[in-house]
Coordinates of C-alpha atoms in Angstrom, one line a residue:
Chain A
M137 CA 92.4 87.2 98.8
I138 CA 96.0 87.0 97.7
E139 CA 98.8 89.3 98.8
V140 CA 102.2 89.1 97.1
N141 CA 105.0 91.3 98.3
N142 CA 108.3 91.9 96.7
L143 CA 108.6 88.5 95.1
V144 CA 112.0 87.6 93.7
K145 CA 113.1 84.3 92.2
R146 CA 116.6 83.5 90.9
F147 CA 117.6 80.4 89.0
G148 CA 121.4 80.6 89.3
D149 CA 122.2 83.9 87.6
H150 CA 118.9 84.1 85.8
L151 CA 116.4 86.4 87.4
A152 CA 113.0 84.9 86.7
V153 CA 110.9 87.1 88.8
D154 CA 112.0 90.6 89.8
N155 CA 110.4 92.3 92.7
L156 CA 106.8 91.6 91.9
S157 CA 104.0 92.8 94.2
F158 CA 100.3 92.7 93.8
T159 CA 97.0 92.1 95.7
V160 CA 93.9 90.4 94.4
E161 CA 90.7 90.9 96.3
K162 CA 88.0 88.3 96.6
G163 CA 85.8 88.0 93.6
Q164 CA 88.4 89.6 91.3
I165 CA 90.1 88.1 88.3
L166 CA 93.7 89.1 87.7
G167 CA 95.2 88.4 84.4
F168 CA 98.9 87.9 83.9
L169 CA 100.0 88.9 80.4
G170 CA 103.4 88.6 79.0
P171 CA 105.5 87.0 76.3
N172 CA 106.8 83.4 76.8
G173 CA 109.5 83.3 79.4
A174 CA 108.2 86.4 81.1
G175 CA 107.9 84.7 84.5
K176 CA 104.2 84.1 84.6
S177 CA 104.4 80.4 85.3
T178 CA 107.2 80.9 87.8
T179 CA 105.2 83.4 89.7
M180 CA 102.2 81.0 89.8
N181 CA 104.4 78.1 90.9
I182 CA 105.6 80.3 93.8
V183 CA 102.1 81.5 94.7
T184 CA 100.9 77.9 94.9
G185 CA 103.8 76.8 97.0
Y186 CA 105.2 74.4 94.4
I187 CA 108.6 76.2 94.4
S188 CA 110.1 78.6 96.8
A189 CA 110.8 82.3 96.3
T190 CA 114.3 83.7 96.7
E191 CA 112.8 86.7 98.5
G192 CA 109.4 88.1 99.3
S193 CA 106.2 86.7 100.8
V194 CA 102.9 85.3 99.5
I195 CA 99.9 85.4 101.8
I196 CA 96.7 83.5 100.8
N197 CA 93.7 84.2 102.9
G198 CA 95.9 85.3 105.8
H199 CA 98.2 82.2 105.6
D200 CA 101.8 82.6 104.5
I201 CA 102.5 80.0 101.9
F202 CA 106.0 79.4 103.2
D203 CA 105.2 79.4 106.9
E204 CA 101.9 77.6 106.9
P205 CA 101.9 75.7 103.6
E206 CA 99.2 73.2 104.6
E207 CA 96.7 75.9 105.6
A208 CA 97.5 78.1 102.6
K209 CA 97.4 75.2 100.1
K210 CA 93.9 74.2 101.3
C211 CA 92.6 77.5 99.8
I212 CA 94.3 77.0 96.4
G213 CA 93.3 75.2 93.3
Y214 CA 96.0 75.1 90.7
L215 CA 96.0 74.3 87.0
P216 CA 99.6 74.3 85.9
E217 CA 100.8 74.9 82.3
L218 CA 100.7 71.2 81.7
P219 CA 97.7 69.7 83.4
P220 CA 99.0 67.2 86.1
L221 CA 97.0 64.2 84.8
Y222 CA 97.7 60.5 85.5
Q223 CA 97.4 59.0 82.0
D224 CA 96.4 55.5 83.2
M225 CA 93.4 56.6 85.1
T226 CA 89.9 57.2 83.9
V227 CA 88.6 60.7 84.4
K228 CA 86.3 59.6 87.3
E229 CA 89.1 57.8 89.1
Y230 CA 91.3 60.8 88.7
L231 CA 88.8 63.2 90.1
N232 CA 88.1 60.8 92.9
F233 CA 91.8 60.7 93.7
V234 CA 92.1 64.5 93.6
A235 CA 89.1 64.8 95.9
D236 CA 90.7 62.5 98.4
L237 CA 94.0 64.4 98.1
K238 CA 92.3 67.7 98.8
M239 CA 90.5 66.1 101.7
V240 CA 87.0 66.6 100.5
K241 CA 84.6 65.2 103.0
K242 CA 83.3 61.7 102.1
S243 CA 79.7 62.8 102.3
E244 CA 80.1 65.6 99.8
K245 CA 82.5 63.9 97.5
N246 CA 80.3 62.2 95.0
K247 CA 78.0 65.3 94.7
M248 CA 80.9 67.6 94.2
I249 CA 82.5 65.4 91.6
A250 CA 79.2 65.2 89.7
K251 CA 78.8 69.0 89.9
I252 CA 82.3 69.7 88.7
I253 CA 81.9 67.2 85.8
G254 CA 78.8 69.1 84.9
M255 CA 80.4 72.5 85.1
T256 CA 83.4 71.6 83.0
K257 CA 81.2 69.5 80.6
I258 CA 83.3 66.3 80.7
A259 CA 80.4 63.9 81.5
D260 CA 80.7 62.2 78.1
V261 CA 84.3 61.2 78.7
S262 CA 84.2 60.5 82.4
E263 CA 84.6 56.8 82.0
R264 CA 87.5 57.0 79.5
L265 CA 91.2 56.8 80.2
I266 CA 92.8 60.2 80.3
K267 CA 95.5 59.2 77.8
Q268 CA 92.9 58.7 75.2
L269 CA 91.4 62.2 75.6
S270 CA 92.0 65.0 73.2
K271 CA 94.0 68.0 74.3
G272 CA 90.9 70.1 74.9
F273 CA 89.3 67.5 77.2
K274 CA 92.6 67.0 79.0
Q275 CA 92.7 70.8 79.7
R276 CA 89.1 70.6 81.0
V277 CA 89.9 67.7 83.3
G278 CA 92.8 69.8 84.5
L279 CA 90.5 72.6 85.2
A280 CA 88.1 70.2 87.0
Q281 CA 91.0 69.1 89.1
A282 CA 91.7 72.7 90.1
M283 CA 88.1 73.4 91.0
M284 CA 87.9 70.3 93.2
G285 CA 86.9 71.2 96.8
F286 CA 86.0 74.7 95.5
P287 CA 88.9 76.5 97.0
D288 CA 88.8 80.2 97.6
V289 CA 91.7 80.9 95.2
L290 CA 92.0 79.5 91.7
I291 CA 95.2 79.9 89.8
L292 CA 95.0 78.9 86.2
D293 CA 98.0 78.9 84.0
E294 CA 96.8 79.4 80.4
P295 CA 93.5 77.7 80.9
T296 CA 92.3 77.9 77.4
V297 CA 95.4 76.6 75.6
G298 CA 94.5 73.9 73.1
L299 CA 90.8 74.5 73.1
D300 CA 88.7 75.2 70.0
P301 CA 87.0 78.6 69.8
M302 CA 83.7 77.2 71.0
Q303 CA 85.3 75.7 74.0
I304 CA 87.3 78.8 74.7
I305 CA 84.1 80.8 75.0
E306 CA 82.6 78.1 77.3
I307 CA 85.6 78.1 79.6
R308 CA 85.7 81.9 79.7
D309 CA 82.1 81.9 80.8
L310 CA 82.8 79.3 83.4
I311 CA 85.7 81.3 84.7
K312 CA 83.5 84.4 84.9
R313 CA 80.9 82.4 86.8
L314 CA 83.5 81.1 89.1
S315 CA 84.8 84.6 89.9
K316 CA 81.6 85.3 91.8
D317 CA 82.9 83.4 94.8
H318 CA 86.5 82.7 94.0
T319 CA 89.6 84.8 93.6
I320 CA 91.2 84.0 90.3
I321 CA 94.6 84.6 88.8
L322 CA 95.0 83.5 85.2
S323 CA 97.8 83.9 82.8
S324 CA 97.7 84.1 79.1
H325 CA 99.5 85.4 76.1
I326 CA 96.2 85.7 74.2
L327 CA 95.3 89.3 74.7
S328 CA 91.6 89.2 73.8
E329 CA 91.1 86.6 76.4
V330 CA 92.6 88.7 79.1
S331 CA 90.6 91.7 78.1
A332 CA 87.4 89.7 77.9
V333 CA 87.7 88.0 81.3
C334 CA 89.9 89.9 83.7
D335 CA 89.1 92.8 86.0
T336 CA 92.8 93.7 86.3
V337 CA 95.6 93.1 83.8
M338 CA 99.2 92.9 84.8
I339 CA 101.7 93.0 81.9
I340 CA 104.9 91.3 82.9
N341 CA 108.1 91.1 80.9
K342 CA 111.4 89.5 82.0
G343 CA 110.0 89.0 85.5
K344 CA 109.1 92.7 86.0
L345 CA 105.8 94.3 86.4
I346 CA 105.3 96.8 83.6
V347 CA 101.7 97.9 83.8
S348 CA 98.8 97.0 86.0
D349 CA 95.4 98.4 85.4
T350 CA 91.9 97.5 84.1
P351 CA 91.8 96.6 80.4
D352 CA 89.7 99.7 79.7
N353 CA 92.0 102.1 81.5
L354 CA 95.0 100.5 79.9
S355 CA 93.8 101.2 76.4
K356 CA 92.7 104.7 77.3
H357 CA 95.8 105.7 79.3
I358 CA 98.5 104.3 77.1
G359 CA 96.9 105.8 74.1
G360 CA 97.4 109.2 75.8
S361 CA 94.4 110.6 74.0
N362 CA 91.2 109.7 72.3
G363 CA 91.3 109.3 68.5
L364 CA 88.4 109.3 66.1
H365 CA 88.9 107.6 62.9
L366 CA 86.8 109.1 60.1
Q367 CA 86.0 108.5 56.5
I368 CA 84.5 111.5 54.9
K369 CA 83.3 112.2 51.4
G370 CA 84.2 115.7 50.3
D371 CA 86.9 118.3 49.7
K372 CA 90.0 118.3 52.0
E373 CA 89.9 122.1 52.5
K374 CA 86.2 122.1 53.3
I375 CA 86.6 119.3 55.9
N376 CA 89.6 121.0 57.4
A377 CA 87.8 124.2 57.8
A378 CA 84.8 122.5 59.3
L379 CA 86.9 120.5 61.8
S380 CA 89.1 123.4 62.8
D381 CA 86.0 125.1 64.3
I382 CA 85.9 122.4 66.9
E383 CA 88.1 123.5 69.8
E384 CA 88.5 120.2 71.5
I385 CA 90.4 118.7 68.5
T386 CA 94.1 118.8 69.2
K387 CA 95.5 117.3 66.1
I388 CA 94.3 115.9 62.8
D389 CA 96.2 113.2 60.8
Y390 CA 95.3 112.9 57.2
E391 CA 96.0 109.6 55.4
S392 CA 97.5 110.0 52.1
G393 CA 95.8 108.8 48.9
A394 CA 92.3 110.0 48.9
K395 CA 90.2 107.7 46.7
D396 CA 87.0 108.8 44.8
G397 CA 86.9 111.9 46.9
I398 CA 86.9 110.0 50.1
I399 CA 89.2 111.4 52.8
T400 CA 90.4 109.2 55.6
L401 CA 91.6 111.0 58.7
T402 CA 92.1 110.6 62.4
A403 CA 91.1 113.4 64.7
Y404 CA 92.6 113.5 68.2
C405 CA 91.3 115.1 71.4
S406 CA 92.1 114.9 75.0
E407 CA 90.9 111.9 77.0
D408 CA 87.8 113.0 78.7
N409 CA 86.2 114.8 75.7
D410 CA 83.7 113.3 73.4
I411 CA 83.8 115.1 70.0
R412 CA 81.6 112.7 68.1
E413 CA 78.5 114.9 68.1
A414 CA 80.4 118.1 67.3
V415 CA 82.2 116.4 64.4
F416 CA 78.9 115.1 63.1
Y417 CA 77.2 118.5 63.1
A418 CA 80.2 120.4 61.8
L419 CA 80.6 118.1 58.9
S420 CA 76.9 118.0 58.1
D421 CA 76.8 121.8 58.1
A422 CA 79.7 121.6 55.6
R423 CA 77.7 119.1 53.7
C424 CA 80.5 116.5 53.9
P425 CA 78.8 113.1 54.6
I426 CA 80.6 110.9 57.1
L427 CA 80.9 107.4 55.8
N428 CA 82.5 105.8 58.7
M429 CA 83.3 107.0 62.2
Q430 CA 85.1 104.8 64.7
S431 CA 87.0 105.6 67.9
S432 CA 90.6 104.4 67.6
N433 CA 91.7 103.5 71.1
M434 CA 94.8 101.3 71.2
S435 CA 93.8 97.7 71.4
L436 CA 95.4 95.5 74.0
E437 CA 97.6 94.1 71.3
D438 CA 99.1 97.5 70.6
I439 CA 99.6 98.1 74.3
F440 CA 101.2 94.8 74.8
L441 CA 103.7 95.2 71.9
E442 CA 104.3 98.8 73.0
V443 CA 105.1 98.1 76.6
T444 CA 107.0 94.8 76.1
Q445 CA 109.1 96.5 73.4
S446 CA 109.7 99.9 75.0
K447 CA 110.9 98.0 78.0
G448 CA 113.9 97.0 76.1
R449 CA 114.7 100.5 75.1
N450 CA 113.7 102.5 78.1
K451 CA 113.8 102.1 81.8
H452 CA 111.0 100.6 83.9
G453 CA 107.6 102.3 83.7
Q454 CA 108.3 104.2 80.5
G455 CA 105.5 102.3 78.8
L456 CA 103.0 104.3 80.8
G457 CA 104.4 107.6 79.7
R458 CA 102.4 109.5 77.2
R459 CA 103.9 110.0 73.9
K460 CA 103.9 113.5 72.4
N461 CA 103.2 112.4 68.9
G462 CA 99.9 110.9 69.7
P463 CA 99.1 107.2 69.6
V464 CA 100.0 104.7 67.1
K465 CA 97.7 104.7 64.1
S466 CA 96.3 101.3 64.9
N467 CA 94.1 101.2 61.9
E468 CA 97.0 101.6 59.6
A469 CA 98.2 98.2 60.7
P470 CA 99.8 95.9 59.6
S471 CA 102.5 98.4 59.0
Q472 CA 106.1 97.5 58.5
A473 CA 107.0 98.8 61.9
A474 CA 104.5 96.6 63.6
T475 CA 105.7 93.5 61.8
D476 CA 109.2 94.4 62.7
Q477 CA 108.2 94.7 66.3
V478 CA 106.6 91.3 66.3
A479 CA 109.6 89.7 64.6
A480 CA 111.9 91.3 67.2
L481 CA 109.7 90.1 70.0
Q482 CA 109.7 86.6 68.7
K483 CA 113.4 86.6 68.3
E484 CA 113.8 87.8 71.9
Q485 CA 111.5 85.1 73.1
N486 CA 113.5 82.4 71.3
Q487 CA 116.6 83.6 72.9
E488 CA 115.0 83.5 76.3
T489 CA 113.7 79.9 75.8
E490 CA 117.1 78.8 74.8
S491 CA 118.7 80.3 77.8
E492 CA 116.0 78.7 80.0
E493 CA 116.8 75.4 78.5
E494 CA 120.4 75.8 79.4
N495 CA 119.4 76.3 83.0
Chain B
M79 CA 98.1 59.8 102.9
L80 CA 95.5 57.2 102.3
A81 CA 94.6 58.8 99.0
I82 CA 98.3 58.4 97.8
Y83 CA 98.5 54.9 99.2
K84 CA 95.4 53.8 97.4
K85 CA 96.4 55.4 94.1
E86 CA 99.9 53.9 94.1
L87 CA 98.6 50.5 95.0
K88 CA 96.0 50.6 92.3
S89 CA 98.6 51.8 89.7
Y90 CA 100.7 48.7 90.5
F91 CA 97.9 46.5 89.6
T92 CA 96.5 48.4 86.7
S93 CA 99.9 48.4 85.1
M94 CA 101.9 45.2 84.8
T95 CA 104.5 46.1 87.3
G96 CA 102.8 44.6 90.4
Y97 CA 102.0 41.3 88.7
V98 CA 105.4 41.0 87.1
F99 CA 107.1 41.6 90.5
I100 CA 105.0 39.1 92.4
A101 CA 105.1 36.5 89.6
F102 CA 108.9 36.8 89.2
F103 CA 109.5 36.7 92.9
L104 CA 107.4 33.6 93.4
V105 CA 108.9 31.8 90.4
I106 CA 112.5 32.3 91.7
I107 CA 111.6 31.4 95.3
G108 CA 109.5 28.5 94.0
I109 CA 112.5 27.1 92.0
Y110 CA 114.8 27.2 95.1
Y111 CA 112.0 25.8 97.2
V112 CA 111.6 22.8 95.0
I113 CA 115.3 22.2 94.6
Y114 CA 116.3 22.5 98.3
N115 CA 113.2 21.3 100.1
M116 CA 111.5 19.0 97.7
I117 CA 114.3 17.4 95.8
Q118 CA 117.3 17.6 98.2
L119 CA 114.9 17.2 101.1
Y120 CA 116.4 19.8 103.4
A121 CA 114.0 20.6 106.3
N122 CA 115.2 24.2 106.3
F123 CA 113.2 26.9 104.6
E124 CA 115.8 29.5 105.6
Y125 CA 118.3 28.0 103.1
V126 CA 115.9 29.1 100.3
L127 CA 115.7 32.7 101.6
S128 CA 119.4 32.8 102.1
S129 CA 120.0 31.7 98.5
V130 CA 117.4 34.1 96.9
S131 CA 118.4 37.3 98.7
F132 CA 120.2 38.3 95.4
I133 CA 116.7 38.7 94.0
F134 CA 116.4 42.2 95.5
I135 CA 119.1 43.4 93.2
L136 CA 116.8 42.8 90.2
L137 CA 113.4 43.2 91.6
V138 CA 113.6 46.3 93.9
P139 CA 114.6 48.6 91.0
I140 CA 111.6 47.4 89.0
L141 CA 109.3 48.1 91.9
T142 CA 110.6 51.5 92.9
M143 CA 111.9 53.1 89.7
R144 CA 108.5 54.5 88.8
L145 CA 107.5 55.9 92.2
M146 CA 108.8 59.5 92.0
A147 CA 110.6 59.6 88.7
E148 CA 107.3 59.2 86.8
E149 CA 105.6 62.0 88.8
N150 CA 108.6 64.3 88.1
K151 CA 108.5 63.5 84.4
Q152 CA 104.7 63.8 83.9
K153 CA 104.7 66.9 86.1
T154 CA 102.0 65.3 88.3
D155 CA 104.2 66.2 91.2
Q156 CA 102.8 69.7 90.8
L157 CA 99.4 68.3 91.8
L158 CA 100.9 66.5 94.8
F159 CA 103.1 69.2 96.1
T160 CA 100.4 71.9 95.8
S161 CA 97.9 69.8 97.6
P162 CA 97.4 70.4 101.4
L163 CA 99.4 67.1 102.1
P164 CA 102.9 67.5 103.6
V165 CA 105.7 66.0 101.6
G166 CA 106.5 63.5 104.3
K167 CA 103.0 62.0 104.2
I168 CA 103.1 61.7 100.4
I169 CA 106.4 59.8 100.6
A170 CA 105.1 57.6 103.4
G171 CA 101.9 56.8 101.4
K172 CA 104.0 55.8 98.4
Y173 CA 106.4 53.7 100.6
F174 CA 103.6 51.8 102.3
A175 CA 102.0 51.1 98.9
V176 CA 105.2 49.4 97.7
L177 CA 105.6 47.7 101.0
T178 CA 102.1 46.3 100.6
V179 CA 103.0 44.8 97.2
F180 CA 106.0 43.2 98.8
L181 CA 103.9 42.0 101.7
T182 CA 101.7 40.2 99.3
V183 CA 104.7 38.1 98.3
M184 CA 105.7 37.6 101.9
G185 CA 102.2 36.5 102.7
I186 CA 102.3 33.7 100.1
I187 CA 105.8 32.7 101.1
S188 CA 104.7 32.4 104.7
L189 CA 102.6 29.4 103.6
Y190 CA 105.7 27.4 102.4
P191 CA 107.0 26.3 105.8
L192 CA 103.5 25.1 106.7
I193 CA 103.4 23.1 103.5
L194 CA 106.7 21.6 104.4
M195 CA 105.4 20.7 107.9
Q196 CA 103.1 18.2 106.3
F197 CA 106.0 16.1 105.3
G198 CA 108.2 16.1 108.4
T199 CA 109.5 18.3 111.2
L200 CA 111.2 21.6 110.8
S201 CA 111.9 24.5 113.1
L202 CA 109.1 27.0 112.4
K203 CA 110.8 29.5 114.6
V204 CA 113.9 29.6 112.5
A205 CA 111.8 29.6 109.3
Y206 CA 109.6 32.5 110.3
G207 CA 112.5 34.4 111.9
S208 CA 114.2 34.2 108.5
I209 CA 111.1 35.4 106.8
L210 CA 110.9 38.3 109.1
G211 CA 114.6 39.1 108.4
F212 CA 113.9 38.8 104.7
F213 CA 111.0 41.2 104.9
L214 CA 113.1 43.8 106.8
L215 CA 115.9 43.5 104.3
G216 CA 113.4 44.1 101.4
A217 CA 111.8 47.0 103.3
A218 CA 115.3 48.7 103.7
Y219 CA 116.1 48.2 100.0
I220 CA 112.7 49.6 98.9
A221 CA 113.4 52.7 101.0
I222 CA 116.7 53.1 99.2
G223 CA 115.0 52.6 95.8
L224 CA 112.4 55.2 96.6
F225 CA 115.1 57.7 97.5
I226 CA 116.9 57.2 94.2
S227 CA 113.7 57.5 92.3
A228 CA 113.0 60.9 93.8
L229 CA 116.3 62.2 92.5
T230 CA 115.6 61.8 88.8
E231 CA 113.0 62.3 86.1
S232 CA 114.0 59.2 84.3
Q233 CA 112.8 55.7 85.3
V234 CA 115.7 54.1 83.5
V235 CA 118.3 56.2 85.4
A236 CA 116.4 55.4 88.7
A237 CA 116.4 51.7 87.9
V238 CA 120.1 51.5 86.9
V239 CA 121.3 53.5 89.9
S240 CA 119.2 51.5 92.3
F241 CA 120.5 48.3 90.7
V242 CA 124.1 49.4 91.2
V243 CA 123.6 50.6 94.7
I244 CA 121.9 47.4 95.8
L245 CA 124.5 45.4 94.0
I246 CA 127.3 47.2 95.8
T247 CA 125.7 46.5 99.2
A248 CA 125.4 42.9 98.3
L249 CA 129.0 42.6 97.1
M250 CA 130.3 44.6 100.1
D251 CA 131.0 41.5 102.1
G252 CA 133.5 40.3 99.5
I253 CA 135.0 43.7 98.9
V254 CA 135.7 44.2 102.6
N255 CA 137.9 41.1 102.7
L256 CA 140.1 42.5 99.9
L257 CA 140.7 45.8 101.7
P258 CA 144.0 46.3 103.5
K259 CA 143.8 46.0 107.2
D260 CA 146.8 48.0 108.5
K261 CA 146.7 51.4 110.2
K262 CA 148.2 53.6 107.6
S263 CA 145.9 52.6 104.7
A264 CA 143.0 53.0 107.1
W265 CA 144.1 56.6 107.6
I266 CA 144.5 57.1 103.8
I267 CA 141.1 55.6 102.9
L268 CA 139.3 57.6 105.6
S269 CA 141.0 60.8 104.4
I270 CA 139.7 60.1 100.9
I271 CA 136.3 59.5 102.3
I272 CA 136.4 62.8 104.1
I273 CA 137.4 64.6 100.9
V274 CA 134.6 63.0 98.9
L275 CA 132.1 63.8 101.5
C276 CA 133.2 67.5 101.6
W277 CA 133.0 67.6 97.8
L278 CA 129.4 66.3 98.0
A279 CA 128.6 68.8 100.7
Y280 CA 129.9 71.5 98.5
L281 CA 127.8 70.4 95.5
M282 CA 124.7 70.2 97.7
M283 CA 125.1 73.5 99.6
N284 CA 127.2 75.6 97.2
N285 CA 129.1 76.9 100.2
L286 CA 132.9 76.6 99.9
T287 CA 133.8 77.9 103.3
I288 CA 131.6 75.6 105.3
S289 CA 132.4 72.5 103.4
L290 CA 136.1 73.3 103.3
S291 CA 136.4 74.1 107.0
A292 CA 134.3 71.1 108.0
G293 CA 136.7 68.9 105.9
I294 CA 139.8 70.4 107.4
I295 CA 138.5 69.9 111.0
A296 CA 137.5 66.3 110.3
E297 CA 140.9 65.7 108.7
V298 CA 142.7 67.2 111.7
V299 CA 140.7 65.2 114.2
L300 CA 141.4 62.0 112.2
T301 CA 145.1 62.7 112.1
V302 CA 145.3 63.5 115.8
F303 CA 143.5 60.3 116.6
Y304 CA 145.8 58.4 114.4
L305 CA 148.9 59.8 116.2
I306 CA 147.5 59.4 119.7
K307 CA 145.7 56.1 119.5
P308 CA 146.8 54.2 116.4
T309 CA 145.4 50.9 117.6
V310 CA 141.9 52.1 116.9
F311 CA 142.8 52.1 113.2
D312 CA 143.5 48.4 113.1
G313 CA 140.9 46.9 110.8
L314 CA 138.9 50.1 110.9
V315 CA 138.4 50.1 107.2
S316 CA 136.6 46.8 107.1
R317 CA 134.5 47.8 110.0
V318 CA 133.4 51.0 108.3
F319 CA 132.7 49.3 105.1
N320 CA 130.8 46.5 106.9
W321 CA 128.2 49.1 107.8
F322 CA 127.2 49.3 104.2
S323 CA 126.9 45.6 103.8
V324 CA 123.2 45.3 104.1
I325 CA 122.8 41.7 103.0
A326 CA 125.3 40.5 105.6
R327 CA 122.9 41.6 108.4
F328 CA 120.3 39.2 107.0
D329 CA 122.7 36.2 107.3
N330 CA 122.1 36.1 111.1
Y331 CA 118.4 35.5 110.6
T332 CA 119.1 32.5 108.3
Q333 CA 121.3 31.0 111.0
G334 CA 118.4 31.1 113.5
V335 CA 119.5 34.2 115.3
L336 CA 116.7 36.7 115.9
D337 CA 119.2 39.6 115.7
L338 CA 117.7 42.7 117.3
S339 CA 120.6 45.0 116.3
S340 CA 120.1 44.0 112.7
A341 CA 116.4 44.7 112.9
V342 CA 117.3 48.2 114.3
Y343 CA 119.8 48.6 111.5
F344 CA 117.1 47.8 108.8
I345 CA 114.5 50.0 110.4
S346 CA 116.9 52.9 110.7
I347 CA 117.7 52.6 107.0
V348 CA 114.0 52.8 106.2
F349 CA 113.6 56.0 108.3
L350 CA 116.9 57.5 107.1
F351 CA 116.0 57.1 103.5
Q352 CA 112.4 58.3 104.0
F353 CA 114.0 61.4 105.6
L354 CA 116.5 61.8 102.8
T355 CA 113.8 61.5 100.2
V356 CA 111.8 64.3 101.7
Q357 CA 114.9 66.4 102.0
A358 CA 115.8 65.8 98.4
I359 CA 112.4 66.8 97.2
K360 CA 112.3 69.9 99.3
K361 CA 115.8 70.8 98.2
R362 CA 114.8 70.6 94.6
R363 CA 111.8 72.8 95.1
W364 CA 113.8 75.3 97.2
S365 CA 116.7 75.8 94.9

C-alpha cells in the first residue's frame, strides 16, 4: 500500500512535481501516463527514496520513506528508467549480489533466484556478461532485480521499453500475475500498455495530476457521451426519418461524401443509454441495411492528447469538463487537427528536455 | 555491507585495476628494496618505505577513482541507494574493499624484512613500525580518494583531482617553509582562508546571511585576537598548513618513533572523509 500526499519537488526554479497526491491499495496496478518530462520518473525516484521531496510525504506500508528509509525500502523493488546493471557481471552474479543487497535469507536465496530467472525468462542468458546482452534482455534482468526478495511494492519505470512485441506481451502478463500479491506502480508513455495492464490511470503533465480514473471510465467520461459509428446503405432522408424516431439520440453527425449510396454517420446519445438495438430495428423497418456499426468511445490516445493539450490552454481540471459539441470524431483521424496537436506536443516536449538538460 | 564489500573486491580482480595496482606497487617497492637493501646493503627497511611514499600520489587515484564515480555514471547508484542498506554502510563496504586490496600489498611487503633477516641483523620493531605507519598513511589517502570519487560522475575527473590533492599534501612540507612567518602576514592569510571558507559555505548551503554572518564573526574574533595577543600569530601560518601535510606525519615512523598522535591523525582523516562522503552523497540526493 502506497500513500503519497502533496508531493512537491523543485529543481532550482523548475517545478518537476507539483502537489501530487494518490493512494494505491494492495493488489492494484497504478499507471503513470504523461509525455516525456512530465515528472513520472522524478515521482518514482522520490517514492523509492532515491531523491528527496521538497514537500510532502510518502508512506509505504505504514513506513515513511524519509523518516524510516530502511524499513520502507525493504518493501520496495524498483526498476528505474535505465536498469541499474553492472556491465562486468554475469546475470547470475548480478542477481546474487542484488539478493545479498536486499538481505534475502541465505537458505531461500538460490531458490528465489531460480524462480525469478524462470519468471522473467532469462535462463538462457544467465551465465552471460550483462554487457553482451541485448536491450530486451537487459530490461528483463532489470525487472528480475526489482522482483528480488518479492517486495510488497513494485515500482517500474517504463518496464517494456526496448522489448519486441512478443516480449511486451510476456512482460505485461508477468506484471498482471505479479499484481496478485504486489502493489505496482508503472509508468509509460505507451497508452495501449497502460490501458491493458492498469487498474487506475493517472495522467500527469508538467508535474501536475490531470486525470485519475480507470481506463474504461476515462474513455467514457471524457467523451461526455456515447457515440455510435454507422455505415448504412440507403437514402439520407429515409435514414434520418428512421433515426429521429429514436428518442435517446441527441445528435447525428453526417459525414460528407456518400459513396455508392452508403451513408456514414455518428449518432450520439447520453452515457448510460444503449441505442444499438433500437437503431437496428428502426433501420431494418426502414429497409436500410446497416453495413457497419461500432461504438466510438474516445480511445486513450485521444484522451491523452486532449488532456495534455487542453492543459496548456485552460486551467487545471478542464480536461474532465464535458464539451458541448460532442466528442472528437475519432474515426475521422488522422485529421489535420490531430497531427497539429501531435506536432505541438512534440515541440513542447523538446523544449522541456532542453530546459531539463540545462538544469 | 558484506554484499557491497564482496562485489567491490571482486570487481577489482575481474577488471585489471586490482592487479595493476598490486603489480605496480610491488615493482616500485622491489626496485628500492633491491637498491637500498641488496646493493647498498643498508639494514633498514624503513628507508625503502620512506623513499616510496610518493607512490600514493600515482596509485591511490587509480584505486579509488572508480569507486563512486562509476556508480554515478552507470546509474547503478539507484540500485544501491534504493536498497535497504544505509548510505554509511555502503560507503564503509566500499572503503574496506579498497583497503583489502591495499592490505594484500602490505601483506607481501611484510615478508621483506624477514627475508632481510636471513642476511644479518636489523631492527624488526622499526621495520614493522614503519610498515604500520605506511599502512595508516595509505588508509588515509584512500579515504580522501573515495570522497573525491563520490563528488563526480567522471572517473578521469576523480583521478585528476585525487592526484592533485594528494600531491599538495605531499608537497606541503616544502610549501610551509616558503611561507612568511611574521604576525601580519599570518593575519592576512588567515583572513583569506576565512573568506574562502565562507564562500564555500555559501555555495554548499545557498544561504547568504548565515555564511556572511559566520564569516564576519570569525573575522572579528581573529582581529581581536590579533590585537590582544599578537604573539600567538608567530609562525601560525606554518603550523596551520602543517596540519595538511599528511606525508610529514609518516616520517616519524621511519625514524623509529611509534607516534601515537600521528596514528590518531591518520585514523581521524579516515573517519572524517567517510563522514564527508556520506554527507556529499546525501546532499546530492537531497538538493
